Each structure stands twice: as C-alpha cells, then as structure tokens.
Coordinates of C-alpha atoms and ligand atoms in Angstrom, one line a residue:
M1399 CA 8.2 6.0 -41.8
A1400 CA 5.1 7.6 -40.3
F1401 CA 1.3 7.3 -40.9
P1402 CA -0.2 6.4 -43.3
V1403 CA 2.6 4.1 -44.3
T1404 CA 3.1 2.9 -40.8
R1405 CA -0.1 1.5 -39.1
L1406 CA 0.6 -0.4 -35.9
R1407 CA -3.0 -1.6 -35.8
R1408 CA -2.2 -4.0 -38.8
L1409 CA -0.6 -6.5 -36.4
R1410 CA -3.4 -6.3 -33.8
R1411 CA -6.1 -7.2 -36.3
T1412 CA -6.6 -10.9 -35.3
A1413 CA -5.9 -13.1 -32.3
Q1414 CA -3.4 -15.1 -34.4
L1415 CA -1.4 -12.1 -35.4
R1416 CA -1.4 -10.8 -31.8
D1417 CA -0.2 -14.2 -30.6
M1418 CA 2.6 -14.1 -33.2
V1419 CA 4.0 -10.8 -32.2
R1420 CA 3.5 -11.0 -28.4
E1421 CA 6.7 -9.9 -26.6
T1422 CA 6.1 -11.4 -23.2
R1423 CA 5.0 -14.9 -22.6
L1424 CA 3.9 -16.4 -19.4
T1425 CA 4.4 -20.1 -18.8
P1426 CA 3.6 -22.3 -15.7
D1427 CA 7.3 -23.1 -15.4
S1428 CA 7.9 -19.7 -13.8
L1429 CA 5.3 -20.0 -11.1
V1430 CA 5.8 -20.7 -7.4
Y1431 CA 2.8 -21.4 -5.2
P1432 CA 2.9 -20.2 -1.5
M1433 CA 1.4 -22.5 1.1
F1434 CA 0.7 -22.1 4.8
V1435 CA 1.1 -25.3 6.9
C1436 CA -0.5 -25.6 10.3
P1437 CA -0.7 -28.3 13.0
G1438 CA -3.6 -30.8 13.1
E1439 CA -5.2 -33.2 10.7
G1440 CA -7.8 -32.6 8.1
V1441 CA -7.4 -28.8 8.7
R1442 CA -8.4 -26.6 5.7
K1443 CA -9.1 -23.1 7.1
E1444 CA -9.7 -20.3 4.7
V1445 CA -7.8 -17.1 5.3
R1446 CA -10.5 -14.4 5.8
S1447 CA -8.8 -11.7 3.7
M1448 CA -7.6 -14.1 1.0
P1449 CA -10.5 -16.1 -0.4
G1450 CA -9.2 -19.4 -1.9
V1451 CA -6.0 -19.4 0.3
F1452 CA -5.9 -21.8 3.3
N1453 CA -4.1 -22.8 6.4
L1454 CA -3.5 -26.5 5.7
S1455 CA -2.5 -29.3 8.0
V1456 CA 0.3 -31.5 6.6
D1457 CA -2.1 -34.1 5.1
E1458 CA -4.2 -31.4 3.4
A1459 CA -1.0 -29.6 2.2
V1460 CA 0.0 -32.9 0.5
K1461 CA -3.3 -32.9 -1.4
E1462 CA -3.0 -29.3 -2.3
A1463 CA 0.6 -29.7 -3.5
Q1464 CA -0.5 -32.8 -5.6
E1465 CA -3.2 -30.7 -7.2
A1466 CA -0.8 -27.8 -7.9
H1467 CA 1.7 -30.1 -9.4
S1468 CA -0.9 -31.9 -11.5
V1469 CA -2.0 -28.6 -13.2
G1470 CA 1.6 -27.8 -14.0
V1471 CA 2.9 -25.7 -11.1
P1472 CA 6.6 -26.8 -10.7
A1473 CA 7.3 -25.3 -7.2
V1474 CA 5.8 -24.4 -3.8
I1475 CA 7.1 -22.2 -1.0
L1476 CA 6.3 -23.2 2.5
F1477 CA 5.4 -21.0 5.5
G1478 CA 4.7 -22.5 8.9
L1479 CA 2.3 -21.8 11.7
P1480 CA 3.9 -23.6 14.7
E1481 CA 2.1 -25.1 17.7
E1482 CA 3.9 -22.7 20.0
K1483 CA 5.9 -19.5 19.7
D1484 CA 8.8 -18.4 22.0
E1485 CA 11.7 -15.9 22.2
V1486 CA 14.2 -18.0 20.2
A1487 CA 11.9 -19.2 17.4
S1488 CA 12.4 -22.9 18.3
G1489 CA 9.6 -23.9 15.9
A1490 CA 11.6 -22.6 12.9
W1491 CA 14.7 -24.8 13.4
A1492 CA 13.3 -27.8 15.3
D1493 CA 13.7 -31.2 13.5
D1494 CA 10.0 -31.8 14.0
G1495 CA 9.0 -28.2 13.2
I1496 CA 5.8 -27.8 11.2
V1497 CA 7.6 -27.0 7.9
Q1498 CA 10.1 -29.8 8.4
R1499 CA 7.2 -32.3 8.8
A1500 CA 5.5 -30.9 5.8
A1501 CA 8.7 -31.0 3.7
R1502 CA 9.2 -34.7 4.5
A1503 CA 5.6 -35.6 3.6
L1504 CA 5.6 -33.5 0.4
K1505 CA 8.9 -35.0 -0.7
R1506 CA 7.5 -38.5 -0.3
A1507 CA 4.2 -37.7 -2.0
V1508 CA 5.3 -35.4 -4.8
P1509 CA 9.0 -36.0 -5.3
D1510 CA 9.2 -33.9 -8.5
L1511 CA 7.8 -30.8 -6.9
V1512 CA 10.5 -28.2 -6.1
L1513 CA 10.2 -27.3 -2.4
L1514 CA 11.2 -23.8 -1.4
G1515 CA 11.5 -23.1 2.3
D1516 CA 10.9 -19.5 3.5
V1517 CA 13.5 -18.8 6.2
C1518 CA 12.4 -16.2 8.8
L1519 CA 11.7 -16.1 12.5
C1520 CA 8.6 -13.9 12.8
E1521 CA 6.1 -16.8 12.5
Y1522 CA 7.9 -18.6 15.4
M1523 CA 8.7 -15.7 17.7
S1524 CA 6.2 -14.7 20.5
H1525 CA 6.8 -11.1 19.6
G1526 CA 6.4 -11.5 15.8
H1527 CA 9.6 -9.8 14.7
C1528 CA 11.9 -11.4 12.2
G1529 CA 15.0 -11.4 14.5
I1530 CA 15.9 -11.7 18.1
V1531 CA 14.6 -8.7 20.1
K1532 CA 16.7 -7.2 22.8
A1533 CA 15.9 -4.2 25.0
A1534 CA 17.8 -1.1 24.2
P1535 CA 19.0 0.8 27.3
Q1536 CA 16.7 3.8 27.8
S1537 CA 18.5 7.1 27.5
L1538 CA 18.7 9.4 30.5
G1539 CA 17.0 12.1 28.5
A1540 CA 14.0 9.8 27.8
A1541 CA 13.7 8.8 31.4
A1542 CA 13.8 12.5 32.5
R1543 CA 11.2 13.4 30.0
D1544 CA 8.9 10.6 31.2
A1545 CA 9.3 11.7 34.8
M1546 CA 8.6 15.4 33.9
N1547 CA 5.4 14.4 32.1
S1548 CA 4.2 12.4 35.1
A1549 CA 4.8 15.4 37.3
R1550 CA 2.7 17.6 34.8
V1551 CA -0.3 15.3 35.1
V1552 CA -0.3 15.6 38.8
A1553 CA -0.1 19.4 38.6
V1554 CA -3.0 19.8 36.1
K1555 CA -6.3 21.0 37.7
G1556 CA -9.7 20.2 36.3
K1557 CA -11.0 16.7 35.2
K1558 CA -11.0 17.3 31.5
E1559 CA -7.5 18.8 31.5
K1560 CA -6.3 15.9 33.6
E1561 CA -7.7 13.4 31.2
K1562 CA -6.0 15.1 28.3
A1563 CA -2.7 15.1 30.2
I1564 CA -3.1 11.4 30.9
A1565 CA -3.7 10.6 27.3
R1566 CA -0.6 12.6 26.3
L1567 CA 1.4 10.7 28.9
A1568 CA 0.1 7.4 27.6
A1569 CA 1.2 8.4 24.1
V1570 CA 4.7 9.3 25.3
A1571 CA 5.0 6.0 27.2
T1572 CA 4.0 4.0 24.1
R1573 CA 6.5 5.8 22.0
A1574 CA 9.2 5.3 24.7
L1575 CA 8.4 1.5 24.8
E1576 CA 8.5 1.2 21.0
A1577 CA 11.8 3.1 20.8
N1578 CA 13.1 0.9 23.6
Y1579 CA 13.9 -2.3 21.8
E1580 CA 16.2 -3.4 19.0
I1581 CA 16.4 -6.3 16.6
D1582 CA 19.8 -7.9 17.3
N1583 CA 21.1 -8.5 13.7
D1584 CA 24.1 -10.6 14.4
A1585 CA 22.6 -12.8 17.0
S1586 CA 19.7 -13.5 14.7
L1587 CA 22.0 -14.8 12.0
E1588 CA 22.8 -18.0 13.9
L1589 CA 19.1 -18.9 14.3
L1590 CA 18.5 -18.2 10.6
A1591 CA 21.4 -20.4 9.5
R1592 CA 20.2 -23.1 11.9
T1593 CA 16.7 -22.9 10.4
A1594 CA 18.1 -23.2 6.8
V1595 CA 20.2 -26.3 7.6
S1596 CA 17.2 -27.9 9.4
L1597 CA 14.8 -27.3 6.5
T1598 CA 17.4 -28.7 4.0
R1599 CA 17.8 -31.8 6.1
A1600 CA 14.0 -32.2 6.0
G1601 CA 14.0 -32.2 2.2
I1602 CA 13.6 -28.5 1.2
D1603 CA 15.3 -28.0 -2.2
M1604 CA 15.9 -24.2 -2.1
I1605 CA 16.4 -21.8 0.9
A1606 CA 14.6 -18.5 0.7
P1607 CA 15.6 -16.1 3.5
S1608 CA 13.0 -13.3 4.0
D1609 CA 14.1 -11.7 7.2
M1610 CA 16.2 -8.8 5.8
M1611 CA 19.0 -9.1 8.5
D1612 CA 22.4 -7.9 7.1
G1613 CA 24.7 -10.7 6.3
R1614 CA 22.2 -13.5 6.5
V1615 CA 22.9 -14.9 3.0
G1616 CA 26.5 -15.3 3.8
A1617 CA 25.8 -16.9 7.2
I1618 CA 23.3 -19.3 5.6
R1619 CA 25.6 -20.2 2.7
K1620 CA 28.4 -21.0 5.2
A1621 CA 26.1 -23.1 7.4
L1622 CA 24.7 -25.1 4.5
D1623 CA 28.2 -25.8 3.1
G1624 CA 29.4 -26.8 6.6
A1625 CA 26.5 -29.2 6.9
G1626 CA 27.3 -30.8 3.5
F1627 CA 24.6 -29.0 1.5
S1628 CA 26.8 -27.1 -0.9
N1629 CA 24.4 -27.9 -3.7
T1630 CA 21.4 -26.3 -2.1
P1631 CA 20.6 -22.9 -3.8
I1632 CA 19.6 -19.7 -2.0
L1633 CA 16.9 -17.5 -3.3
S1634 CA 17.2 -14.3 -1.3
Y1635 CA 14.4 -11.9 -0.7
A1636 CA 17.0 -9.3 -1.5
A1637 CA 14.9 -6.2 -1.9
K1638 CA 12.0 -6.7 0.5
F1639 CA 10.1 -3.5 1.2
A1640 CA 8.3 -2.6 4.4
S1641 CA 4.8 -2.7 2.8
G1642 CA 1.2 -2.2 3.7
F1643 CA 0.5 -4.9 1.1
Y1644 CA 1.6 -7.6 3.5
G1645 CA -1.5 -7.2 5.7
P1646 CA -3.5 -10.3 4.7
F1647 CA -0.3 -12.5 4.9
R1648 CA 0.1 -11.6 8.6
E1649 CA -3.3 -13.0 9.2
A1650 CA -2.5 -16.1 7.1
A1651 CA 0.8 -16.7 8.8
D1652 CA -0.2 -15.3 12.2
S1653 CA 3.0 -13.2 12.2
A1654 CA 2.0 -9.6 12.9
P1655 CA 4.6 -7.9 15.2
Q1656 CA 3.2 -7.5 18.7
F1657 CA 4.8 -4.0 19.0
G1658 CA 6.5 -1.6 16.7
D1659 CA 6.9 -2.4 13.0
R1660 CA 9.5 -3.8 10.6
R1661 CA 10.9 -0.5 9.2
S1662 CA 14.2 -1.0 10.9
Y1663 CA 15.0 -4.0 8.8
Q1664 CA 12.7 -4.1 5.8
M1665 CA 13.4 -1.4 3.1
D1666 CA 11.9 2.0 2.7
G1667 CA 9.5 1.9 -0.2
A1668 CA 10.9 5.1 -1.7
N1669 CA 14.4 3.7 -2.3
V1670 CA 15.4 2.1 -5.6
R1671 CA 19.2 2.8 -5.4
E1672 CA 19.3 1.2 -2.0
A1673 CA 17.5 -1.8 -3.4
M1674 CA 20.3 -2.2 -5.9
R1675 CA 22.9 -2.2 -3.1
E1676 CA 20.9 -4.8 -1.1
I1677 CA 20.8 -7.1 -4.2
E1678 CA 24.5 -6.6 -5.0
L1679 CA 25.5 -7.5 -1.4
D1680 CA 23.3 -10.6 -1.4
I1681 CA 24.8 -11.8 -4.7
E1682 CA 28.3 -11.2 -3.2
E1683 CA 27.3 -13.2 -0.2
G1684 CA 26.3 -16.1 -2.4
A1685 CA 22.7 -15.7 -3.4
D1686 CA 21.9 -17.9 -6.5
M1687 CA 18.7 -16.1 -7.2
I1688 CA 17.2 -12.8 -6.0
M1689 CA 13.7 -11.5 -5.3
V1690 CA 11.9 -8.2 -5.2
K1691 CA 8.8 -8.1 -2.9
P1692 CA 6.1 -6.9 -3.3
A1693 CA 5.7 -7.0 -7.1
M1694 CA 3.1 -4.7 -8.6
P1695 CA 3.9 -1.5 -6.6
Y1696 CA 7.6 -2.1 -7.3
L1697 CA 7.7 -3.0 -11.0
D1698 CA 10.4 -0.3 -11.6
V1699 CA 12.6 -2.0 -9.0
I1700 CA 12.2 -5.3 -10.8
A1701 CA 13.1 -3.6 -14.1
A1702 CA 16.1 -1.9 -12.6
A1703 CA 17.3 -5.2 -11.1
R1704 CA 16.8 -7.0 -14.4
A1705 CA 18.9 -4.4 -16.2
R1706 CA 21.7 -4.5 -13.7
F1707 CA 22.1 -8.1 -12.5
D1708 CA 22.5 -11.4 -14.4
V1709 CA 21.2 -13.9 -11.8
P1710 CA 17.6 -15.3 -12.1
L1711 CA 15.2 -12.7 -10.8
A1712 CA 12.0 -13.5 -8.9
A1713 CA 9.1 -11.3 -7.7
Y1714 CA 6.5 -12.0 -5.1
Q1715 CA 2.9 -11.0 -5.9
V1716 CA 2.0 -10.5 -2.2
S1717 CA -1.2 -11.1 -0.2
G1718 CA -2.4 -7.5 -0.5
E1719 CA -2.1 -7.6 -4.3
Y1720 CA -4.1 -10.8 -4.4
A1721 CA -6.6 -9.6 -1.8
M1722 CA -7.3 -6.4 -3.9
I1723 CA -8.0 -8.3 -7.0
E1724 CA -10.2 -10.8 -5.2
A1725 CA -12.2 -8.1 -3.4
A1726 CA -12.8 -6.2 -6.6
A1727 CA -13.6 -9.4 -8.6
G1728 CA -15.9 -10.6 -5.7
N1729 CA -17.9 -7.3 -6.2
H1730 CA -18.0 -7.9 -10.0
W1731 CA -16.0 -4.6 -10.5
I1732 CA -13.3 -6.4 -12.5
E1733 CA -12.9 -9.7 -14.3
R1734 CA -10.9 -11.9 -12.1
D1735 CA -9.1 -14.1 -14.7
R1736 CA -8.3 -11.2 -17.0
V1737 CA -6.9 -9.1 -14.2
M1738 CA -5.0 -12.0 -12.7
M1739 CA -3.2 -12.7 -16.1
E1740 CA -2.6 -9.1 -16.8
S1741 CA -1.0 -8.6 -13.3
L1742 CA 1.2 -11.7 -13.9
V1743 CA 2.3 -10.6 -17.4
S1744 CA 3.1 -7.1 -16.1
I1745 CA 5.5 -8.7 -13.5
R1746 CA 7.1 -10.8 -16.2
R1747 CA 7.4 -7.9 -18.6
A1748 CA 9.1 -5.9 -15.9
G1749 CA 11.8 -8.6 -15.9
A1750 CA 11.0 -11.2 -13.2
S1751 CA 11.4 -14.7 -14.7
I1752 CA 10.0 -16.4 -11.6
I1753 CA 6.7 -15.3 -9.9
L1754 CA 5.6 -16.3 -6.5
T1755 CA 1.8 -16.0 -6.6
Y1756 CA -1.3 -17.2 -4.8
Y1757 CA -2.8 -17.5 -8.4
A1758 CA -0.2 -20.1 -9.4
K1759 CA -2.8 -22.9 -9.6
Q1760 CA -5.4 -20.9 -11.5
A1761 CA -2.8 -19.3 -13.8
A1762 CA -1.3 -22.7 -14.6
K1763 CA -4.7 -24.0 -15.5
A1764 CA -5.5 -21.0 -17.7
L1765 CA -2.2 -21.4 -19.5
A1766 CA -2.6 -25.2 -20.1
Ligands
LIG1980 ZN1 9.7 -12.4 9.0

C-alpha cells in the first residue's frame, strides 16, 4: 500500500509514539568503562587528547569505579601503565603488577562491579609491541644493497648532491631496520597466558586478549583451566583492525611502538571476510564473547559478525572516536550528548550487545 494510504510520518508525530516504535534500545547494562591505572597515590592526570579521561592511581581508580558503578555502569576494563618496561613485559604478569594491584583494590571496594582485564604486552614492553620482538636475519640482498648505497654517497660530487644521497641512504637504512625485526607469535603466547592467569588470580572476572597473536585464545583457555580458573570467561578482541583511531589511546596507555607499526598482527582495515575467519577461529579456540574494534568505522563488520555468529558480540568505541566527538563538541560544532547517544545507538543497531566506551558514565547517567 503506497502513499497516500501509507504515511510513515504518522508514527513519528509525538515523542510517545516514537518511544513506542523504537527498534534499538540502549541500556546501561551493555556498557563497559575503560580505565587506565598508573603508579602513585592521588594521581588523576587528564589525557591531553581525551578530555574527561584520566590516568588514575589505584586509590583514584577505586573512586572512579565507585562512581561509575553508582550511576549504573556494570563493568570496567583495566589497562595498566607500569613503573618500568622491559623486553619480557614483566609488569603484565607480575603478582604485584599495576593492574593486579588495582584489581584487588577494586574487588574489595566494589565487589559487584564486573572487572575485565585487557591482556596485552605492549604497555609493558620497552619497544611497545604487543608480542616478543626478535631480530630477523638480514638478507644478503639487503646487506649488499646497503653497501652499494654507501659507496654511491662517497662517489657523489658536490655538496648538495651529497646531502641528497645521504638522505636517501638514511631512508634506506630506516627501512632496513624496520624490516629487520619480527614479532615472535608462539613465544608471545606463553607470556599472554601467564598474564591472564595472574590477572584472574588478582580478581579479574573476565579476560580480554587484545594482542592479535594467532592461537592466543586457545593458549589462554588452556592456562586458565590448568590454574583452576575454568569458570573465567574470555572476551576476545577477535577482529581488531590496525587503525589510526587508536592514536589518543597510545598517549593514554603510553604504548606507542618505538619502531615499525602493528600491521603485521592487527588486521587490514579493508578486510571483512578475513574478520569472519578471525572470529571463527577465536570461537573454536574457546572465546566466550567476541569483539570488533574500532566500532564506528567498522559497523559493517559488526553487522556481518552479528549475522553469522551466535556468541555475545562487543564493540569498542575507541579513543579516536571519542576524541573526534570531544573536539567537535568542544568547538560547539556538534551537540556532545546528542552525538554521544547517536554514536552508541548506531553501534547497538549494527548488532553489538556490549559496548566498551569512554562515555559509559555519561551515557549511563543520560539513560537513568
Ligand atoms: Zn597491544
């Protein structure tokens, strides 16, 4: 039946009618609040690129978690900024690691709050990568090419030409250095599993591996079961894309890689079929819940995952998504609260039942 019999505007006429026919509803039960815990006492340091988000010492994290819980946020996910970083990510799996200390304090202070523990190594590694870095043997070809370029610099005459040649050589050397390391997948699994067990022992309720090493869900499941934690669920960052939207997080968690980038383990943003394979493998390895990250630029991936898999699906509205809204709202270019809710509803509508968001507190208040 077409116009004029059918008029879709009839059901949009009043707020009550719109409420009645709304298809997607957001509730605070689906929100997870990310928190960054740092050493010290009384520390509450705002992240420059994320207004309203802080690095918090354990005592301040307790206050923040109490507030989040009191406005209806049921869960937080913890990230740690350790005192020291090294080549084996000791801070990630040490019994007195920063997240372990925070977990114990939070469990005592807010026992009903669900604690998720992000499991990755980048925040604890001196090089900032998510796994163990090993040097790849330089190929003979690359060595010969470097040598030839050095020879060319010497042979060039004229100051300007020489400077240009040196710049070219420097670029070649940088590329060679970057190509000259490898993230050791299988060796990293042991540290990730150790981290998961250590966090669970400290009171973390749900383990959320974000490293994107192959086989890590299986390795973590096996380690948790072996340590007597067969009831601890795993929320895997199953489809985590190498994204420019993580920029502000790297400042918040001090986890930017010192060389190279993460494209050899995080996913290519162009691939949705591969995302389905990543998710399928994680479920096979024992993931209880899966996640797509980031959220807004990957709503189609969320929708595809929802259509295909029957496990609870989460999405992470990442730092860059938050920072863009905050920057525009700070300039009065958009209405913060309206855009915040619209962005969260869009993630829900795409099919994610659980949303990790820096807006968790504000959204829960708005929904109360
Ligand atoms: Zn990482």
